[in-house]
mmCIF file of C-alpha atoms in Angstrom:
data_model
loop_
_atom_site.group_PDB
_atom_site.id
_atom_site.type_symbol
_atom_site.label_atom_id
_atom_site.label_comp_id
_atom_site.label_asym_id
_atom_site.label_seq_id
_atom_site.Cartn_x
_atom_site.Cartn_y
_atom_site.Cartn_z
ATOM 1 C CA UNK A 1272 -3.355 9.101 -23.838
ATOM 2 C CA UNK A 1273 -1.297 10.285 -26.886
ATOM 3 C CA UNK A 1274 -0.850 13.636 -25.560
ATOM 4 C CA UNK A 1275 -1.973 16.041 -22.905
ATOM 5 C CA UNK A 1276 -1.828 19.547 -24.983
ATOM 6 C CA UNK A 1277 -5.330 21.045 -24.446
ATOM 7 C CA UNK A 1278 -6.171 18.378 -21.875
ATOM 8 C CA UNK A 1279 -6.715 19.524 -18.533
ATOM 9 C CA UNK A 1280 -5.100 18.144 -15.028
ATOM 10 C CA UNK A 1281 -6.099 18.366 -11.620
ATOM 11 C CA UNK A 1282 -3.357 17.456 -9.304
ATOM 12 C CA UNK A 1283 -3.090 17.624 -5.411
ATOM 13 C CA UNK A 1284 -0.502 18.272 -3.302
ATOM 14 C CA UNK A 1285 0.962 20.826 -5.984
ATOM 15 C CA UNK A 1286 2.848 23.429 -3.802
ATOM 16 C CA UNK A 1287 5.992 21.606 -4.187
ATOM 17 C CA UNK A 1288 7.663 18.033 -4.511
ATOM 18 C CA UNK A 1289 6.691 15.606 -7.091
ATOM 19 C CA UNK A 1290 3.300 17.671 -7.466
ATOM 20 C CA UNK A 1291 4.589 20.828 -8.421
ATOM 21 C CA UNK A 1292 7.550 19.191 -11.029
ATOM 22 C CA UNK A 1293 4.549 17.442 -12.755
ATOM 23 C CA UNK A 1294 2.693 20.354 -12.631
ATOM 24 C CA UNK A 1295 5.122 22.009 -14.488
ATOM 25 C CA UNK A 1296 5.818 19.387 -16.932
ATOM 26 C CA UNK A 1297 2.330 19.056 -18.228
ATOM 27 C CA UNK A 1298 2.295 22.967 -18.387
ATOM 28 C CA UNK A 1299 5.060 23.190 -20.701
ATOM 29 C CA UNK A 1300 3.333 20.317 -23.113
ATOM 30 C CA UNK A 1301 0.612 22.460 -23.096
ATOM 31 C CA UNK A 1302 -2.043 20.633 -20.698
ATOM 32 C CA UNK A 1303 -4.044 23.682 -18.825
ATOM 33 C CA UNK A 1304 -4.008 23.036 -15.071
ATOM 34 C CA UNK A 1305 -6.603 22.591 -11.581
ATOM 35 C CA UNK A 1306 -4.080 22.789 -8.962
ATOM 36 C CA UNK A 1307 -4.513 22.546 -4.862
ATOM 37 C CA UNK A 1308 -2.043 22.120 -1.777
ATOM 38 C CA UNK A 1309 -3.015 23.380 2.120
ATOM 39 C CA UNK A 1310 0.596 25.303 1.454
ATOM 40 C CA UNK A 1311 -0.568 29.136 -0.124
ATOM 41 C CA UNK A 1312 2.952 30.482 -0.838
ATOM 42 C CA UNK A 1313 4.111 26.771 -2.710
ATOM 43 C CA UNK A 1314 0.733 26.689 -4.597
ATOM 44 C CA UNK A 1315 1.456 30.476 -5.441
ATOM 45 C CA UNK A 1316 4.906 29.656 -6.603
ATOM 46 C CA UNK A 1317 4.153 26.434 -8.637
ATOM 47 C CA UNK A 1318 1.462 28.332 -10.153
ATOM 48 C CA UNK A 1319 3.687 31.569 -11.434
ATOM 49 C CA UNK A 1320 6.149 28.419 -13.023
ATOM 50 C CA UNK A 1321 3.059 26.618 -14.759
ATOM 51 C CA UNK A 1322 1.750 30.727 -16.204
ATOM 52 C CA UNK A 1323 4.818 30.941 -17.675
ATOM 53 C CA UNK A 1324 3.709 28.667 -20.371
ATOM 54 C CA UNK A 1325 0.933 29.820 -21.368
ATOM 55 C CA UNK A 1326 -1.909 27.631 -20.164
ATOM 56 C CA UNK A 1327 -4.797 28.121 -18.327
ATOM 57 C CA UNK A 1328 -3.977 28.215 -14.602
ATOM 58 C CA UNK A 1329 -6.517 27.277 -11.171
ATOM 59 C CA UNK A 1330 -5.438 27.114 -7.388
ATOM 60 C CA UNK A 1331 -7.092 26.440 -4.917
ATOM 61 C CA UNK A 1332 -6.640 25.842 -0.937
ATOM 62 C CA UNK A 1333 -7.835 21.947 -0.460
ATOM 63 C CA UNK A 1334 -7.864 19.418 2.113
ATOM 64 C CA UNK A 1335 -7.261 16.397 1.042
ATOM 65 C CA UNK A 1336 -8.377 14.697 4.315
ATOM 66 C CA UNK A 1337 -11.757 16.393 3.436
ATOM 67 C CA UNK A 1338 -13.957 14.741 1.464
ATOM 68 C CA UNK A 1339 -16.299 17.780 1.096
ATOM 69 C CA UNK A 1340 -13.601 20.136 0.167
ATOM 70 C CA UNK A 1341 -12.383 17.254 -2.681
ATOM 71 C CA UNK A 1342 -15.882 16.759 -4.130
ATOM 72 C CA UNK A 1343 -16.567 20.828 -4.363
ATOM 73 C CA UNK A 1344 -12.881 21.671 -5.733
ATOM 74 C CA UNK A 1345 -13.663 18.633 -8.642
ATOM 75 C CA UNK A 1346 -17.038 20.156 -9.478
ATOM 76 C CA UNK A 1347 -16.032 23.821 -9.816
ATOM 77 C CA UNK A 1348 -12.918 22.710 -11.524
ATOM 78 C CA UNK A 1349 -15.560 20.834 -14.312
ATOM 79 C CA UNK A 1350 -17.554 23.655 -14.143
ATOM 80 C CA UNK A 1351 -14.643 26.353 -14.926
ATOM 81 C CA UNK A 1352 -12.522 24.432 -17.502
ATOM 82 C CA UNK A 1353 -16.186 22.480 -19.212
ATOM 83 C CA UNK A 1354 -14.057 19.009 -18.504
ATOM 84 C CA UNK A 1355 -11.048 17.167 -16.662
ATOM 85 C CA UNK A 1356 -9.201 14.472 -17.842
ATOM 86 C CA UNK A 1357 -6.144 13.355 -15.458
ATOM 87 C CA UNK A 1358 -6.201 13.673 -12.101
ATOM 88 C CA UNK A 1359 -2.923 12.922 -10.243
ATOM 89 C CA UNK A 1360 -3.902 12.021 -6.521
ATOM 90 C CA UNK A 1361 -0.089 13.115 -5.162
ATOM 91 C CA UNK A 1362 -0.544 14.913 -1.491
ATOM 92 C CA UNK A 1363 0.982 12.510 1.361
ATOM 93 C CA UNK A 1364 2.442 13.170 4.318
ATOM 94 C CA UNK A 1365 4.818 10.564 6.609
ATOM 95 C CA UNK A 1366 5.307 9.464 10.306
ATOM 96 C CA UNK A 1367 7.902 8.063 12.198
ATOM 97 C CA UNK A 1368 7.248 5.891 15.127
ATOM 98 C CA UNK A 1369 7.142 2.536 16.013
ATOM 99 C CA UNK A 1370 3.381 1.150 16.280
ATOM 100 C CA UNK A 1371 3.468 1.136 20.366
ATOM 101 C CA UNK A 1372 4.196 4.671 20.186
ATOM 102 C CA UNK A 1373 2.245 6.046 17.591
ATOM 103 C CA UNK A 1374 -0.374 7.870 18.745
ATOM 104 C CA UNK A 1375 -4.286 7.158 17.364
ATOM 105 C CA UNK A 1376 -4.614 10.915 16.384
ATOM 106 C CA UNK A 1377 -1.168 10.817 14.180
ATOM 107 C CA UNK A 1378 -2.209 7.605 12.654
ATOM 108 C CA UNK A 1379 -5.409 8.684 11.356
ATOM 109 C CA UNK A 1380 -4.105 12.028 10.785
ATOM 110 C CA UNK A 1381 -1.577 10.308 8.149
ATOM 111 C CA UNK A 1382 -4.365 7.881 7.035
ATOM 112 C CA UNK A 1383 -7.207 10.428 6.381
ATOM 113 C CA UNK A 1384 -4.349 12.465 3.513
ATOM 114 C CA UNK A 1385 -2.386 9.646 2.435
ATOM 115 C CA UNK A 1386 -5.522 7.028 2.278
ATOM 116 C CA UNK A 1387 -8.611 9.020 2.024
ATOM 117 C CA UNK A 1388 -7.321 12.163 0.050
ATOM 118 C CA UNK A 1389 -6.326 8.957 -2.586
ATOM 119 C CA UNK A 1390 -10.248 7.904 -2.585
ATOM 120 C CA UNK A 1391 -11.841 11.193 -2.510
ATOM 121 C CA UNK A 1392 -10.093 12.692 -5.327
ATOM 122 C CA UNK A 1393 -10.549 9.730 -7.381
ATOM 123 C CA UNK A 1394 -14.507 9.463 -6.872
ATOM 124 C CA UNK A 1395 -14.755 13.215 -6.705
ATOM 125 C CA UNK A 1396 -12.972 13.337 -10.140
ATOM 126 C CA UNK A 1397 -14.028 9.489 -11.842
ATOM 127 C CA UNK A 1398 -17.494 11.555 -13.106
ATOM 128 C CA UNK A 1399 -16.231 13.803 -14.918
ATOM 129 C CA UNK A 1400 -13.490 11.954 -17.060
ATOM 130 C CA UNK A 1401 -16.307 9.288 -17.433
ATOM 131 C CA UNK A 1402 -18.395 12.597 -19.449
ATOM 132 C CA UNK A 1403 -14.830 13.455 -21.073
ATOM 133 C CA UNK A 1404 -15.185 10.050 -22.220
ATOM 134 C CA UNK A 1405 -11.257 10.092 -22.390
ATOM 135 C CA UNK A 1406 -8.738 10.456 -19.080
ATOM 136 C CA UNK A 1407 -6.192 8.851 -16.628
ATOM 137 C CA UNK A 1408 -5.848 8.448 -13.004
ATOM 138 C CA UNK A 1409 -2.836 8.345 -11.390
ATOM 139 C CA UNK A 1410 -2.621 7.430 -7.180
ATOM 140 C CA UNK A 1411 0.699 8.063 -5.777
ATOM 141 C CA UNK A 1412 1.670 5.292 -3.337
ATOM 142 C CA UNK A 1413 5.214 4.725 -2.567
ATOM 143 C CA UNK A 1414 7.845 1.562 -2.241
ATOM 144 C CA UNK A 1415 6.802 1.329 0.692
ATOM 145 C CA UNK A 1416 3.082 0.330 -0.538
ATOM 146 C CA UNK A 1417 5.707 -2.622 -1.678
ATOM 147 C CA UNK A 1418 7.427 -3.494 1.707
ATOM 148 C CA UNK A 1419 6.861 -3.189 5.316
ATOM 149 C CA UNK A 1420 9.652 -1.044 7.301
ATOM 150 C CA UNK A 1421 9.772 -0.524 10.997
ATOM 151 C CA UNK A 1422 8.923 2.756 11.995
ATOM 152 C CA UNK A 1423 6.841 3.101 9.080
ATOM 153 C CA UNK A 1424 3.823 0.858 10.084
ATOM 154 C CA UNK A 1425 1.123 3.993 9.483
ATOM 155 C CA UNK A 1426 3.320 5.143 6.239
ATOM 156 C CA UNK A 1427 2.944 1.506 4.859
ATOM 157 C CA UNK A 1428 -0.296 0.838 5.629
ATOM 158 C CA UNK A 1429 -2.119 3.822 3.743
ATOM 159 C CA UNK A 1430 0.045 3.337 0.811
ATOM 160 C CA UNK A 1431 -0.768 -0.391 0.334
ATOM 161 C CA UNK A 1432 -4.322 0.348 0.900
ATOM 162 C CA UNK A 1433 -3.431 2.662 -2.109
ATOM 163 C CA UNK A 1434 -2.041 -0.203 -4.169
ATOM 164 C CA UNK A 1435 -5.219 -2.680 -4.047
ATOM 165 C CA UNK A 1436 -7.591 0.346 -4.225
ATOM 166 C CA UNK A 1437 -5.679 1.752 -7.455
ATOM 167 C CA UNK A 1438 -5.253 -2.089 -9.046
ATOM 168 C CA UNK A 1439 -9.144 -2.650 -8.233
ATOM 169 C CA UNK A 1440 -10.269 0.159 -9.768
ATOM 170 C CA UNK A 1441 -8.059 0.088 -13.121
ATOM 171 C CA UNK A 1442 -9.612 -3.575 -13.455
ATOM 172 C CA UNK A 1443 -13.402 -2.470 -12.696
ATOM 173 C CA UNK A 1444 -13.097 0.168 -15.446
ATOM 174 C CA UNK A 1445 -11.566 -2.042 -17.854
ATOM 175 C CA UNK A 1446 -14.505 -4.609 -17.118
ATOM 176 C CA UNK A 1447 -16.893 -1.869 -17.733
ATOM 177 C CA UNK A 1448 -14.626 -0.864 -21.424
ATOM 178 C CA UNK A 1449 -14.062 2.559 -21.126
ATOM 179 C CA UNK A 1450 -11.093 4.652 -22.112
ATOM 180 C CA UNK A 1451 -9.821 5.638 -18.452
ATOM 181 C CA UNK A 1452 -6.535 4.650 -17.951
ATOM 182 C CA UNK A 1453 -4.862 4.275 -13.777
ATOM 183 C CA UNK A 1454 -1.831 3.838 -13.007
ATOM 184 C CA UNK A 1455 -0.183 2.963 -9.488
ATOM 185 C CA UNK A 1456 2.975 4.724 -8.787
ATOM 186 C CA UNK A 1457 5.599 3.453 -6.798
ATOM 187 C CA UNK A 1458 8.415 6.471 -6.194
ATOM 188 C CA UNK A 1459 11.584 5.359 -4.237
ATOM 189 C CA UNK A 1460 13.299 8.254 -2.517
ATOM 190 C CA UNK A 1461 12.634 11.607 -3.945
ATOM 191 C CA UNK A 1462 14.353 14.692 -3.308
ATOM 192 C CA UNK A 1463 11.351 16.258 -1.824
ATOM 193 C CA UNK A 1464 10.432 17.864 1.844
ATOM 194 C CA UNK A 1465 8.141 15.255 2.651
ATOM 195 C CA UNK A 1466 10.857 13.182 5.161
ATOM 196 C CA UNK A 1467 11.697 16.918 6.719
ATOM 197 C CA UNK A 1468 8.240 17.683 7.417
ATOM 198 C CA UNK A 1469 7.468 14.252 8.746
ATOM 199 C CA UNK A 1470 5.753 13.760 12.253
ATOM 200 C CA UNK A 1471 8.483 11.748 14.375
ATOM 201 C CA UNK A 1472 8.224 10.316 17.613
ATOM 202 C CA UNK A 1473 11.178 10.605 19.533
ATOM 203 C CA UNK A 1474 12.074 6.904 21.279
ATOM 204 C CA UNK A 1475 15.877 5.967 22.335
ATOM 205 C CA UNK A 1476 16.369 3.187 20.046
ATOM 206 C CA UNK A 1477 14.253 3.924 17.125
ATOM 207 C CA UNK A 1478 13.993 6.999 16.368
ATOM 208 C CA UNK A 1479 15.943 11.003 17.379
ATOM 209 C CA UNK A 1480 16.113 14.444 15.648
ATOM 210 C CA UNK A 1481 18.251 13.299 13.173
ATOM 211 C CA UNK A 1482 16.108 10.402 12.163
ATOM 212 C CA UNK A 1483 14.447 12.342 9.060
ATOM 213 C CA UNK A 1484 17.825 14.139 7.817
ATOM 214 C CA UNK A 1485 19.130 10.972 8.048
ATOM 215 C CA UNK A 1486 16.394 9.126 6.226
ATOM 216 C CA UNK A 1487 16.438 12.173 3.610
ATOM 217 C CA UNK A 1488 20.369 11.429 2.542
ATOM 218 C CA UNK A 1489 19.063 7.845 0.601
ATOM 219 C CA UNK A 1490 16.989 9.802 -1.678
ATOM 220 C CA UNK A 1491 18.956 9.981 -5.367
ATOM 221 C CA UNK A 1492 15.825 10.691 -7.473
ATOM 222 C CA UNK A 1493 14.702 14.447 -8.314
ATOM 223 C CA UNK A 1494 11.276 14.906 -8.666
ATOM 224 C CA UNK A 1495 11.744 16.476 -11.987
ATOM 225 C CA UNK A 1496 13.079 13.033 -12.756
ATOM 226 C CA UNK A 1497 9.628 11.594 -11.422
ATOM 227 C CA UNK A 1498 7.877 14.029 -13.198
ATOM 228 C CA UNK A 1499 9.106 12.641 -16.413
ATOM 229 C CA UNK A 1500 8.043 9.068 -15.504
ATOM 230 C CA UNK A 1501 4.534 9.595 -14.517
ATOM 231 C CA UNK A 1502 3.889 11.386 -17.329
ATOM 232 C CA UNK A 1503 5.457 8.936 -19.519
ATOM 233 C CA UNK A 1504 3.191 6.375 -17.498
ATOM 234 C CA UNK A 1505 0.193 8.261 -18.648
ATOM 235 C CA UNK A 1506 1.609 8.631 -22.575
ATOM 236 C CA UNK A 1507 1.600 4.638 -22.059
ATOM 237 C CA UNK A 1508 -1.364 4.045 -20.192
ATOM 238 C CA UNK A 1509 0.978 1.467 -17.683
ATOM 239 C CA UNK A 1510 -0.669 0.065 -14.965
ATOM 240 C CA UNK A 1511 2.287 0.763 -12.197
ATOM 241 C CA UNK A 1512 5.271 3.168 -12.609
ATOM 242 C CA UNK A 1513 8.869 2.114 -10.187
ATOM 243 C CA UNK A 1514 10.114 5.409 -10.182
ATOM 244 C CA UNK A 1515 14.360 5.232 -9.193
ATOM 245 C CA UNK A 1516 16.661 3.010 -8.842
ATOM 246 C CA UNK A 1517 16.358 2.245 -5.456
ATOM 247 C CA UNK A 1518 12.330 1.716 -6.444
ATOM 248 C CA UNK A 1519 13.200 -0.993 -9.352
ATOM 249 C CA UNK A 1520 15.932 -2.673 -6.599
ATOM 250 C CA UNK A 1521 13.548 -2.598 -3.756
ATOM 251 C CA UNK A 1522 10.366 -4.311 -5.884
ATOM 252 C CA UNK A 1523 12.890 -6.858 -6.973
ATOM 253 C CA UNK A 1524 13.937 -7.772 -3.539
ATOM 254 C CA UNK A 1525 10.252 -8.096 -2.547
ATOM 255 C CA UNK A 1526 9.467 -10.227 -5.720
ATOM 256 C CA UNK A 1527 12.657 -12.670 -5.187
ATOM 257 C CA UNK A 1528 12.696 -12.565 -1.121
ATOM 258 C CA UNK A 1529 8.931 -12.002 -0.412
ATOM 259 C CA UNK A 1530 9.655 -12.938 3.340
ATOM 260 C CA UNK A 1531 13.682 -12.681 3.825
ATOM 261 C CA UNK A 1532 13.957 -8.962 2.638
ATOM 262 C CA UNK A 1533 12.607 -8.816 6.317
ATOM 263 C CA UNK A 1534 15.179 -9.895 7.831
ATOM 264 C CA UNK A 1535 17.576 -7.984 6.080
ATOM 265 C CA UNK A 1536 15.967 -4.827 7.104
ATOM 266 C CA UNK A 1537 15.290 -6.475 10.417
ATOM 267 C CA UNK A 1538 19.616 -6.980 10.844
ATOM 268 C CA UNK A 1539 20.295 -3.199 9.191
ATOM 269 C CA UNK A 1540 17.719 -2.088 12.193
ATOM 270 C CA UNK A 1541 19.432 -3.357 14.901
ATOM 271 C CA UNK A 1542 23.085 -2.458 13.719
ATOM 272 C CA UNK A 1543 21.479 1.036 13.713
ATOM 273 C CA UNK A 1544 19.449 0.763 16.901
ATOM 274 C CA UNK A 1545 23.064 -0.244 18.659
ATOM 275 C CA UNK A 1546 24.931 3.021 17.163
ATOM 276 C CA UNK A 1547 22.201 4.983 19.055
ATOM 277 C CA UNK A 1548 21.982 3.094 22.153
ATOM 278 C CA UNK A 1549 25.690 3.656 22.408
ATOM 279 C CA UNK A 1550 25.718 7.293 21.407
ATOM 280 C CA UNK A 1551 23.439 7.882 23.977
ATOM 281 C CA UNK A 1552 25.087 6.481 26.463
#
């Protein structure tokens, strides 16, 4: 896709984060804008940024986790705007717990936004680029849709499932010869609220209050910075976008040390699991 003024994006998860700084991005290139979170006052904010550029500006309250709610937001937003031709599947949430303690309800919980918001949005929205005859897709799934981490069993699970499902369908609709482009994003840490607002269970040795502040001091990239890359993704019609440093390092590690990279992270877990047994104590 050459450009994106007069286009129009639909993009999840917009009330702050990644979401709302591509949100704005595409609003100051001129592409007009179908925006939903759960959050009211982020959506209301990211939508007063987008308005100041002059393009045509939708919110609306979706759940991700539910499919009807996906399918009826993608229809009136092809009704209102007469087509759509990216969508950006971005809402996620994360966990922290080890599998034994994560409960059932948190798992799917984290499964049915991070998974299922992923599928619904795409075959809510696939339709109507197919009319536009002319769109992209873009899933958000994470480096850790690259490696497994303890602690992070639900996290990595959903966003691998959103690897294959993103790599299956780019090569389906090139089979069929269209001119839908998908890529597979792949964001290392962002300077986002998503670690703050995580779901952690609390278990001496794994995991404590501090677990997500903690977690939250690794991440270098803004997500103006990621911004920037997924739409430059999109401009190239790429297939997967690394976005950081730490993302680029990280899929390197995987592709040279497909197996050892697990025991490095295996030898940094215990060194930390020690510094809170003995602070405990």
């Amino acid at each position: 896709m050459k450009t994106v003024k007069d286009k129009v994006a639909a993009i999840t998860g917009a009330g702050s984060g990644i979401g709302r700084a591509t949100a704005v991005l595409l609003a100051k290139r001129g592409c007009h804008l179908a925006l939903s979170d759960v959050n009211p006052q982020g959506l209301a904010e990211t939508e007063a940024k987008c308005r100041e550029h002059g393009v045509r500006v939708r919110v609306d309250r979706v759940d991700v986790a539910k499919r009807e709610e996906v399918h009826a937001w993608a229809d009136e937003v092809a009704r209102e705007f007469g087509a759509v031709h990216i969508v950006i599947n971005n809402a996620g949430v994360a966990l922290g717990a080890t599998i034994e303690d994560t409960r059932y309800e948190d798992f799917e919980w984290l499964m049915n936004i991070n998974f299922w918001g992923v599928v619904y949005g795409t075959k809510a929205f696939l339709p109507h680029l197919k009319a536009a005859d002319a769109g992209h897709i873009v899933n958000v799934s994470s480096v850790f849709g690259l490696i497994g981490v303890p602690t992070q069993a639900a996290y990595n699970a959903a966003k691998f499932a959103v690897k294959g499902f993103t790599e299956a369908l780019r090569q389906e609709l090139e089979v069929e010869g269209g001119s839908i482009g998908v890529t597979c994003v792949h964001p290392g840490g962002i300077k986002t609220n998503i670690a703050r607002n995580a779901r952690v269970t609390v278990r001496r040795g794994w995991t404590d209050e501090r677990s997500s502040s903690d977690f939250e001091k690794a991440f270098a990239t803004t997500p103006e910075r990621a911004a920037e890359d997924i739409v430059t993704a999109i401009h190239k019609n790429r297939r997967r976008q690394l976005i950081g440093g730490d993302a680029v390092l990280i899929d390197f590690m995987q592709r040279l040390l497909p197996t050892l990279y697990q025991r490095v992270l295996v030898a940094g877990m215990k060194r930390r699991r020690r510094k809170m047994l003995s602070a405990a104590t």
